CSV table of C-alpha atoms in Angstrom, one decimal:
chain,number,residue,atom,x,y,z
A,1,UNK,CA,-3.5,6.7,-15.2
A,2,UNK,CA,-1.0,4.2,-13.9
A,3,UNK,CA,-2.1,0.9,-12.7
A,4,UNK,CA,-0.4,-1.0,-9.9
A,5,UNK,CA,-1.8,-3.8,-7.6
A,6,UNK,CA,-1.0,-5.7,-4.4
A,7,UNK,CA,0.9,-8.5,-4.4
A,8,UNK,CA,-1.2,-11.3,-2.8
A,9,UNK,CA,0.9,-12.1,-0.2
A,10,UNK,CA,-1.1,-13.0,2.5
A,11,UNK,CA,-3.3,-16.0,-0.8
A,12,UNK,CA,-5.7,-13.1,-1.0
A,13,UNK,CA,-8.3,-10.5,-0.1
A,14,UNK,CA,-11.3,-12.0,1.2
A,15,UNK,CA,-12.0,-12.7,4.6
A,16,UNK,CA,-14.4,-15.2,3.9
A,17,UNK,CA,-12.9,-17.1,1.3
A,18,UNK,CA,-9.9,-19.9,2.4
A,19,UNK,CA,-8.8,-20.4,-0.9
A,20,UNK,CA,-9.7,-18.2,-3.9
A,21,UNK,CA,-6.6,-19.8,-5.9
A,22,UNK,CA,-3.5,-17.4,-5.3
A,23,UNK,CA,-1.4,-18.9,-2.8
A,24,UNK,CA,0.7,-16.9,-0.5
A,25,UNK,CA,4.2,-18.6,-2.4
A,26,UNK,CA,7.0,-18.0,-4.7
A,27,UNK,CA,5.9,-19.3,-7.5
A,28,UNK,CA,2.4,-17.3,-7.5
A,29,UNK,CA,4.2,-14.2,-6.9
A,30,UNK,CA,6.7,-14.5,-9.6
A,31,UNK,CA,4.6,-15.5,-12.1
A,32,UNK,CA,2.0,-13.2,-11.1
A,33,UNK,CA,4.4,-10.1,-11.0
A,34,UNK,CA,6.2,-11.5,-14.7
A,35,UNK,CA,2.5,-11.7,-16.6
A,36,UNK,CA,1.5,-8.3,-15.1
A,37,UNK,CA,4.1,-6.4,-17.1
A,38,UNK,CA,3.2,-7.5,-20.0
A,39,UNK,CA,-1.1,-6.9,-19.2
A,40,UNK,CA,0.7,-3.0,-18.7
A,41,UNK,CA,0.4,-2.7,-15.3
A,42,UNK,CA,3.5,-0.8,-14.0
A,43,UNK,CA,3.6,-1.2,-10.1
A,44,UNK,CA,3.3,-3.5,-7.7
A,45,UNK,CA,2.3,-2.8,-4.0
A,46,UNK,CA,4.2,-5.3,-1.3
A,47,UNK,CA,2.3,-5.0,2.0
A,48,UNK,CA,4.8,-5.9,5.1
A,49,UNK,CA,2.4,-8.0,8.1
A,50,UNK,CA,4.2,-10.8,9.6
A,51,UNK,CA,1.1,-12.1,10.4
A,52,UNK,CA,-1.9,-12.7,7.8
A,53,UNK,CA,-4.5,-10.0,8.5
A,54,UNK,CA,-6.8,-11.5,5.8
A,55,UNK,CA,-6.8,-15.4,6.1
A,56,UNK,CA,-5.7,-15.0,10.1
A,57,UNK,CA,-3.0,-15.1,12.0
A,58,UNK,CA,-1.8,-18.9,11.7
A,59,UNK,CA,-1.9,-18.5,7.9
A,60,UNK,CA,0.9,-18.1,5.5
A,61,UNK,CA,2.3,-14.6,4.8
A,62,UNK,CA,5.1,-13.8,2.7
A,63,UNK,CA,8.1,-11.7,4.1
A,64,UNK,CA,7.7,-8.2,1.9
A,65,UNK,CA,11.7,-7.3,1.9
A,66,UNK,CA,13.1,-10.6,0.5
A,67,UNK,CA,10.0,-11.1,-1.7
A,68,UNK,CA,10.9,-7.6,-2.9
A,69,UNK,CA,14.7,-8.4,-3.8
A,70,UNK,CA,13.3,-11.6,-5.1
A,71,UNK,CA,11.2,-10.1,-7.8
A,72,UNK,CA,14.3,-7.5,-8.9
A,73,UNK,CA,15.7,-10.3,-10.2
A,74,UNK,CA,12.6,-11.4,-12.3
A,75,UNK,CA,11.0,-8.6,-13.8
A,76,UNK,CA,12.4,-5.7,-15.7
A,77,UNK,CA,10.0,-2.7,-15.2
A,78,UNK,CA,7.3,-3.4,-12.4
A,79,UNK,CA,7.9,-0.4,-9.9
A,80,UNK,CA,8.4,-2.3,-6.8
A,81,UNK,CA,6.5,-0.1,-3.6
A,82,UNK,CA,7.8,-2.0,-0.5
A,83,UNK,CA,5.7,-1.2,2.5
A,84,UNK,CA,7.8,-0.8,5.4
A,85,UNK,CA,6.6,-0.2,9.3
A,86,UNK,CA,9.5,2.2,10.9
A,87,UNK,CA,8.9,0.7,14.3
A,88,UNK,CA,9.8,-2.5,12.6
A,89,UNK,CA,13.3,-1.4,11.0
A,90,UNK,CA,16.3,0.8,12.0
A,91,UNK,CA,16.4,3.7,9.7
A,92,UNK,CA,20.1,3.2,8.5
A,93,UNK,CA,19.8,-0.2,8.2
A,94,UNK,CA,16.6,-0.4,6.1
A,95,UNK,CA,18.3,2.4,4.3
A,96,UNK,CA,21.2,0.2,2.9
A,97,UNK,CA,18.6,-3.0,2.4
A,98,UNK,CA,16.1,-0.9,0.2
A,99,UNK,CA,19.4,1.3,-1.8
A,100,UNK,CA,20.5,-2.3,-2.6
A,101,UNK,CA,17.4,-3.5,-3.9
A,102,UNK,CA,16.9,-0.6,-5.9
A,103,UNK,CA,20.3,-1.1,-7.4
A,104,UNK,CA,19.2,-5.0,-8.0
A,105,UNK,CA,16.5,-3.7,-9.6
A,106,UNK,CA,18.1,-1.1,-12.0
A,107,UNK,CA,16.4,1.7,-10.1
A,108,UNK,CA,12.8,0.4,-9.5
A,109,UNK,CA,12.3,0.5,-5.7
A,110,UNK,CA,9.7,2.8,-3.6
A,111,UNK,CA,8.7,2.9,-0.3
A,112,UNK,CA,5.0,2.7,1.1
A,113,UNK,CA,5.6,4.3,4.5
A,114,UNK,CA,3.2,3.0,7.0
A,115,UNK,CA,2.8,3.0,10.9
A,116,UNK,CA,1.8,0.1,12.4
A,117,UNK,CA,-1.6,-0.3,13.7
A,118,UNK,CA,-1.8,-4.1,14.6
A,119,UNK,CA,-0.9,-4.2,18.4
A,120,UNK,CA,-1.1,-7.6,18.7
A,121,UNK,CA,1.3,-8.6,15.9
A,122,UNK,CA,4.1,-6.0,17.3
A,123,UNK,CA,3.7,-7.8,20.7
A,124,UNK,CA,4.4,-11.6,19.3
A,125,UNK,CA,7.2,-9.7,17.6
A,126,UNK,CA,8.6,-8.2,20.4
A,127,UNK,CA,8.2,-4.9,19.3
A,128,UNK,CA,7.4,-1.7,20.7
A,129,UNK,CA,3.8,-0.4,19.9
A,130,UNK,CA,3.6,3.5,20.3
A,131,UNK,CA,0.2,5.5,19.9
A,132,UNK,CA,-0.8,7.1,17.3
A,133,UNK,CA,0.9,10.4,17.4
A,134,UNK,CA,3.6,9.5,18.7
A,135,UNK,CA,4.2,6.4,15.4
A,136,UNK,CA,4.6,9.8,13.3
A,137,UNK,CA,6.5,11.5,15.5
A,138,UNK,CA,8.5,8.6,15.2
A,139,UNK,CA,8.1,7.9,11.3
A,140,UNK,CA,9.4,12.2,10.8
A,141,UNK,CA,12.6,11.2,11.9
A,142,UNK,CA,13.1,8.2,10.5
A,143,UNK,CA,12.0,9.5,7.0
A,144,UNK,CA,14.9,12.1,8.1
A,145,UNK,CA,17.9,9.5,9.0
A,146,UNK,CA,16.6,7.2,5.6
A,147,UNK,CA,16.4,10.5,3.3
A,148,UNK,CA,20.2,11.7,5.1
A,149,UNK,CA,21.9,8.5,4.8
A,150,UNK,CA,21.2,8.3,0.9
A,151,UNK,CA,21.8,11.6,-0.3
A,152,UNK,CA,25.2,12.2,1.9
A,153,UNK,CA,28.6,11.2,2.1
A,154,UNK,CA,28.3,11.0,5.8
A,155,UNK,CA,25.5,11.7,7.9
A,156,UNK,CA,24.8,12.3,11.6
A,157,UNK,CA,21.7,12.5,13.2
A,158,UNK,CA,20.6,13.2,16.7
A,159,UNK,CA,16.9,12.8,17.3
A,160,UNK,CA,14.2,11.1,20.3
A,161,UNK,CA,13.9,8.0,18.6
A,162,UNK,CA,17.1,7.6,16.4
A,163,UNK,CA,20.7,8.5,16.4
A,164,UNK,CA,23.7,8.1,13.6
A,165,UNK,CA,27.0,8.9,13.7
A,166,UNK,CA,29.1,9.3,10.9
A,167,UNK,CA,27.2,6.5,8.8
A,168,UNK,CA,28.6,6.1,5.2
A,169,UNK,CA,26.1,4.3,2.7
A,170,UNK,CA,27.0,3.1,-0.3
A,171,UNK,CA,26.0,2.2,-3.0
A,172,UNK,CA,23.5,4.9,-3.4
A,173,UNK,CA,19.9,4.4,-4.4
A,174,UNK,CA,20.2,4.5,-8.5
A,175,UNK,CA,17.3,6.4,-8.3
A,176,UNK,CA,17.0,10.1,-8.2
A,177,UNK,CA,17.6,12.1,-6.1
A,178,UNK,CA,15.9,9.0,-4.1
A,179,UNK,CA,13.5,6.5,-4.4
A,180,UNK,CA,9.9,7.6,-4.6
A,181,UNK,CA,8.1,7.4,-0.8
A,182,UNK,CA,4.5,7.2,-0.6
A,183,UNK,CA,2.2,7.4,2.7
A,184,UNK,CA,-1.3,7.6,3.5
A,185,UNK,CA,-3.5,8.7,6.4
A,186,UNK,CA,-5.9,10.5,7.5
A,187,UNK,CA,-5.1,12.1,10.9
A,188,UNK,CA,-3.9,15.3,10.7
A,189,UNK,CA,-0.6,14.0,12.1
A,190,UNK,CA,-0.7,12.1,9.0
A,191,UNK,CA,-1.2,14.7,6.6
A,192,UNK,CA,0.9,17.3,8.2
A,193,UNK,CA,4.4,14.3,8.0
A,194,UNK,CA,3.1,13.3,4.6
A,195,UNK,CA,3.2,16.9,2.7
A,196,UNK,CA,6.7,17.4,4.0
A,197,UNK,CA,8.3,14.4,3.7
A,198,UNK,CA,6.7,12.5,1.4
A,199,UNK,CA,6.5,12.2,-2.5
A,200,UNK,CA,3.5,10.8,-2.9
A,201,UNK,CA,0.2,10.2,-1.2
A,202,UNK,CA,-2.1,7.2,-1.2
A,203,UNK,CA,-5.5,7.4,-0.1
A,204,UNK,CA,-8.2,4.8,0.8
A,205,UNK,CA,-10.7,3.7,-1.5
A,206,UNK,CA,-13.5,6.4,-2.0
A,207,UNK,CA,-15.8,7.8,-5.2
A,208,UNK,CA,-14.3,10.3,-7.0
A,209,UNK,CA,-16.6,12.9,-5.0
A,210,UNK,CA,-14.7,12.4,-1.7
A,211,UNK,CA,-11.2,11.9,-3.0
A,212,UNK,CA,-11.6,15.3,-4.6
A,213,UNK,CA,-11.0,17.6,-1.6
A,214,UNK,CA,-8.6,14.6,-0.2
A,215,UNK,CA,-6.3,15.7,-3.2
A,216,UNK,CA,-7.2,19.3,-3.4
A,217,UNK,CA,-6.9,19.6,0.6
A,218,UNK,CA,-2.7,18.0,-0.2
A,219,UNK,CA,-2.0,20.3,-3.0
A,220,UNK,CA,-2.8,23.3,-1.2
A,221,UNK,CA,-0.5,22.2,1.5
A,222,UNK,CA,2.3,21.0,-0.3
A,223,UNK,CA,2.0,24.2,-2.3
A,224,UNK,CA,2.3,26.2,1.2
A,225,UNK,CA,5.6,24.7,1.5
A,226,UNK,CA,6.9,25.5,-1.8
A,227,UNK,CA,7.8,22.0,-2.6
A,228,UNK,CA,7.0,19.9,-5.8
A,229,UNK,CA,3.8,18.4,-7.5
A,230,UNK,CA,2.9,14.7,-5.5
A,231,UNK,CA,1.6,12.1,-7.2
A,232,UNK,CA,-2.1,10.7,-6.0
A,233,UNK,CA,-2.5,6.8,-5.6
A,234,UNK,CA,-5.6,5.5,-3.8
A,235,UNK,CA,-6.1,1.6,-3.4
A,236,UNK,CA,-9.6,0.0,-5.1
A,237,UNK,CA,-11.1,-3.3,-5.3
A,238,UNK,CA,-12.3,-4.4,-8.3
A,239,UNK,CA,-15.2,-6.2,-9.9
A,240,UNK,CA,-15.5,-6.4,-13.4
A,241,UNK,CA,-18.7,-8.6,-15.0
A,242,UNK,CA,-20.5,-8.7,-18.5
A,243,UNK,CA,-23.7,-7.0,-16.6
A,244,UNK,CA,-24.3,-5.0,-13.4
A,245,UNK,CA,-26.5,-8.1,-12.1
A,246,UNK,CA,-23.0,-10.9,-12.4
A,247,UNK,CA,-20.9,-7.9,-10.6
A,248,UNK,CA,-23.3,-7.5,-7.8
A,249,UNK,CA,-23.9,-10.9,-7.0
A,250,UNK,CA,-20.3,-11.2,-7.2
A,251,UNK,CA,-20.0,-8.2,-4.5
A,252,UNK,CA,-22.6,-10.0,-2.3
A,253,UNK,CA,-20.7,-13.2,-2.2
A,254,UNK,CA,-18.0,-11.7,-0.9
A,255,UNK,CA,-19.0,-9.1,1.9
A,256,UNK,CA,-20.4,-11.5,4.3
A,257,UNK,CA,-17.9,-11.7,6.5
A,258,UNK,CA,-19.5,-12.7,10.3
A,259,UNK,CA,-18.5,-12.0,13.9
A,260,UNK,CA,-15.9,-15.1,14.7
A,261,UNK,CA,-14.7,-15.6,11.4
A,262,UNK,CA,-10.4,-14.7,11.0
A,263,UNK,CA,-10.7,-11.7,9.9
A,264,UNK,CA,-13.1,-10.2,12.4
A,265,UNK,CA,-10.9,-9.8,15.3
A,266,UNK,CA,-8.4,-8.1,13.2
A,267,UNK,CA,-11.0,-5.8,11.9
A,268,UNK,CA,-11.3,-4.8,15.9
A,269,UNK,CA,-8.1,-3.9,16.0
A,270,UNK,CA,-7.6,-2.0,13.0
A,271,UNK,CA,-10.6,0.3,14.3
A,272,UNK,CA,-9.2,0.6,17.9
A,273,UNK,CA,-5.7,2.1,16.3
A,274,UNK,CA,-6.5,4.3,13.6
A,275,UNK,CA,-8.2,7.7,12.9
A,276,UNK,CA,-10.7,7.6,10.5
A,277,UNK,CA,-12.6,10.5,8.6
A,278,UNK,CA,-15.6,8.4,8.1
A,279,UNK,CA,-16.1,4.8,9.9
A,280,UNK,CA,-16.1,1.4,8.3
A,281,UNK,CA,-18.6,-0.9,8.1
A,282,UNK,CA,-17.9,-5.0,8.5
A,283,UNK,CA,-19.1,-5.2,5.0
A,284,UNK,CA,-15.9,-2.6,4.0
A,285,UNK,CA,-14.0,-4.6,5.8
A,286,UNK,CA,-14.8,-7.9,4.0
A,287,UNK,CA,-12.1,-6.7,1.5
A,288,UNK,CA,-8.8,-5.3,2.4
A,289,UNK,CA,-8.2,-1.3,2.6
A,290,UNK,CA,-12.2,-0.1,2.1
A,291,UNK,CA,-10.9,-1.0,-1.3
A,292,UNK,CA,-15.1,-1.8,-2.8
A,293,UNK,CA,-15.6,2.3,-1.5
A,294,UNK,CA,-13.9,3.2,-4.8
A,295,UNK,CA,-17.2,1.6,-6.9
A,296,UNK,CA,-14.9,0.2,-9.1
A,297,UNK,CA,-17.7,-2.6,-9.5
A,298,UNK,CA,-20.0,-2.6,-12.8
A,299,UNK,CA,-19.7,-3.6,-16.5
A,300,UNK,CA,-16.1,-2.6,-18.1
A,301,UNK,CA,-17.6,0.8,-19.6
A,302,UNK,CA,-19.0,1.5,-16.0
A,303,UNK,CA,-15.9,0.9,-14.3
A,304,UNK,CA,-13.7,2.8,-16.5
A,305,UNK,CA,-16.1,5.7,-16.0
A,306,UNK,CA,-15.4,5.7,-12.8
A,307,UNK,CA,-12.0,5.9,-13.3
A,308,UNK,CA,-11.8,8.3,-15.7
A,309,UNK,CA,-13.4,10.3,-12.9
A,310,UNK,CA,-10.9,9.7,-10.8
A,311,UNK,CA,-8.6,10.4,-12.8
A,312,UNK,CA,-10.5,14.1,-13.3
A,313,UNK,CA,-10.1,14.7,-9.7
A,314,UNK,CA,-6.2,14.1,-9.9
A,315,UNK,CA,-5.5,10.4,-9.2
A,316,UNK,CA,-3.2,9.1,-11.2
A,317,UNK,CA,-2.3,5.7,-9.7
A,318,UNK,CA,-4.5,2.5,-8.7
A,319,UNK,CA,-3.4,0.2,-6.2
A,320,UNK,CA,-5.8,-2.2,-7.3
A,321,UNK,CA,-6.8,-6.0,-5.4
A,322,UNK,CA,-9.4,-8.8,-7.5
A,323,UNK,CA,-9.8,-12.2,-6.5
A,324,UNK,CA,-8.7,-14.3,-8.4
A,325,UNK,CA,-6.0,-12.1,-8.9
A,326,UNK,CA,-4.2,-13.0,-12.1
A,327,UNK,CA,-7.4,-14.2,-14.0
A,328,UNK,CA,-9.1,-11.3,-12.9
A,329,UNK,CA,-5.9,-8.8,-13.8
A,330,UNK,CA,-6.8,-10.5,-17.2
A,331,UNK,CA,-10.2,-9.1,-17.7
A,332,UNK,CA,-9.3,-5.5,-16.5
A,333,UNK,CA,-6.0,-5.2,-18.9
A,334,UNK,CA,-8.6,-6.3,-21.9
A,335,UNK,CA,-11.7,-4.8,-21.1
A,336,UNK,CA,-11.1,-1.6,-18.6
A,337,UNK,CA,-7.2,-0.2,-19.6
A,338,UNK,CA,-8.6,0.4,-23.3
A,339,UNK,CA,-11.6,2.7,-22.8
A,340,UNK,CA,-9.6,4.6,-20.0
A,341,UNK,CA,-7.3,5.1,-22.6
A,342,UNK,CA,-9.9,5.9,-25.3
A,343,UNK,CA,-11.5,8.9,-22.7
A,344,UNK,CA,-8.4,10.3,-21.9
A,345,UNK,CA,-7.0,10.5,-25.5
């Protein structure tokens, strides 16, 4: 198992905490990302909003891209997964940004792949908001111009959305033969895009029990097309106490988010633009990404149980959120990583 988390860059995870003691700045970040590679944690997750979903709107967010080349210059093996929106960035251009970066970085970026869902943050942006099937209609070719531009001399692309002529990148990505792209969804839009033109494919928290034919369902596809082994990441919350009774009050302190607080009216929007396989509850919502679905709440030998199941099932990355994040990225390296460990050896 690999073990990545998200960068906090919207000062947390809770939508019903103001302050749970990571601020959305620099200095948190940095340190944060430096300590994490020596806890063993091998990947961070860099969400792109330029608004704060969590803390609302009129709070602090970090900038993903520039935090991203930041960090290359301050850590020496944290994979760095950018998230990027395609309506947000011209292909080419983002192309050139991210191969630079990874060349910063001595070969460490990846790309989280995600289409918008926020409509109300693309319109203070000025940005165009497309519907659902039409943001991966979209997102296939622009996963076309990126994946041209850095594997040719010269590439020209003519598409509905996007058109190149002739464009010459370089430097090329150091890694090979590109930077690793992940993507989740659900839709089978999603699924479809993801299996051909993706290398890896992240997943909502869920138990082991539904993740199972979420990963099975993916091999069989990308097997259809003849096309290599993906890797499975799916993003969890975590909750680690000395007894079950310290976890769950922990869990019921934290999931009582209410109609009118920040968070809720972003919650409304997230449903309206999405397609689910199951619906969320507010109380999933009280924590970014249905991350406390996973279970990953308990004593340490529960929760590395429940990994190690996981980890049966064919997930081999954690995208992983706590609050407070370092202190709690503490615990888990010392108590969790080592039985995981233990089971698997």
């Amino acid at each position: 198992m690999r073990y990545g988390y998200w960068l906090p860059i919207f000062g947390g995870w809770l939508r019903n905490v103001p302050d749970e003691g990571m601020s959305a700045t620099w200095p948190y970040v940095r340190r944060l990302a430096q300590r994490s590679e020596a806890l063993g944690f091998s990947l961070t997750l860099i969400a792109e909003l330029f608004l704060n979903d969590i803390k609302g709107p009129d709070a602090p967010a970090l900038d993903a891209w520039s935090t991203a080349a930041a960090l290359a210059a301050v850590t020496e093996t944290l994979e760095l997964m950018v998230a990027v929106r395609p309506t947000f960035h011209q292909p080419a251009i983002l192309a050139k940004q991210a191969a630079n970066i990874d060349q910063l970085s001595g070969g460490r970026l990846a790309l989280n792949v995600v289409s918008s869902w926020w409509k109300d943050e693309a319109r203070r942006y000025g940005i165009q908001f497309d519907e659902h099937d039409d943001r991966y209609a979209r997102t296939a070719e622009w996963l076309e111009v990126v994946d041209g531009v850095w594997r040719e001399p010269r590439f020209t692309y003519r598409g509905r959305y996007y058109q190149v002529e002739d464009t010459i990148l370089e430097p090329k990505p150091l890694r090979r033969p590109r930077p690793t792209i992940y993507a989740g969804g659900e839709s089978e839009a999603a699924k479809t895009l993801i299996s051909r033109a993706c290398d890896a494919y992240v997943t909502h928290g869920d138990p082991a029990e539904r993740v199972a034919p979420k990963v099975a369902d993916m091999r069989r596809r990308r097997e259809a097309l003849g096309l290599p082994a993906m890797e499975y990441g799916m993003a969890a919350y975590a909750i680690v106490r000395d007894s079950e009774a310290e976890a769950h009050r922990e869990l019921q302190r934290i999931t009582n988010v209410q109609p009118g607080s920040p968070g809720y009216q972003n919650y409304q929007d997230w449903i309206s633009h999405t397609q689910l396989e199951q619906r969320i509850s507010l109380e999933d919502y009280s924590v970014s990404n249905r991350g406390l679905r996973a279970g990953l709440v308990g004593t340490p030998e529960q929760v590395a149980q429940r990994i190690a199941d996981l980890e049966g099932v064919g997930v081999n990355l954690l995208l992983l959120q706590f609050s407070p994040q370092l202190e709690e990225m503490e615990r888990f390296a010392a108590q969790v990583m080592p039985p995981v460990g233990a089971m698997a050896g």
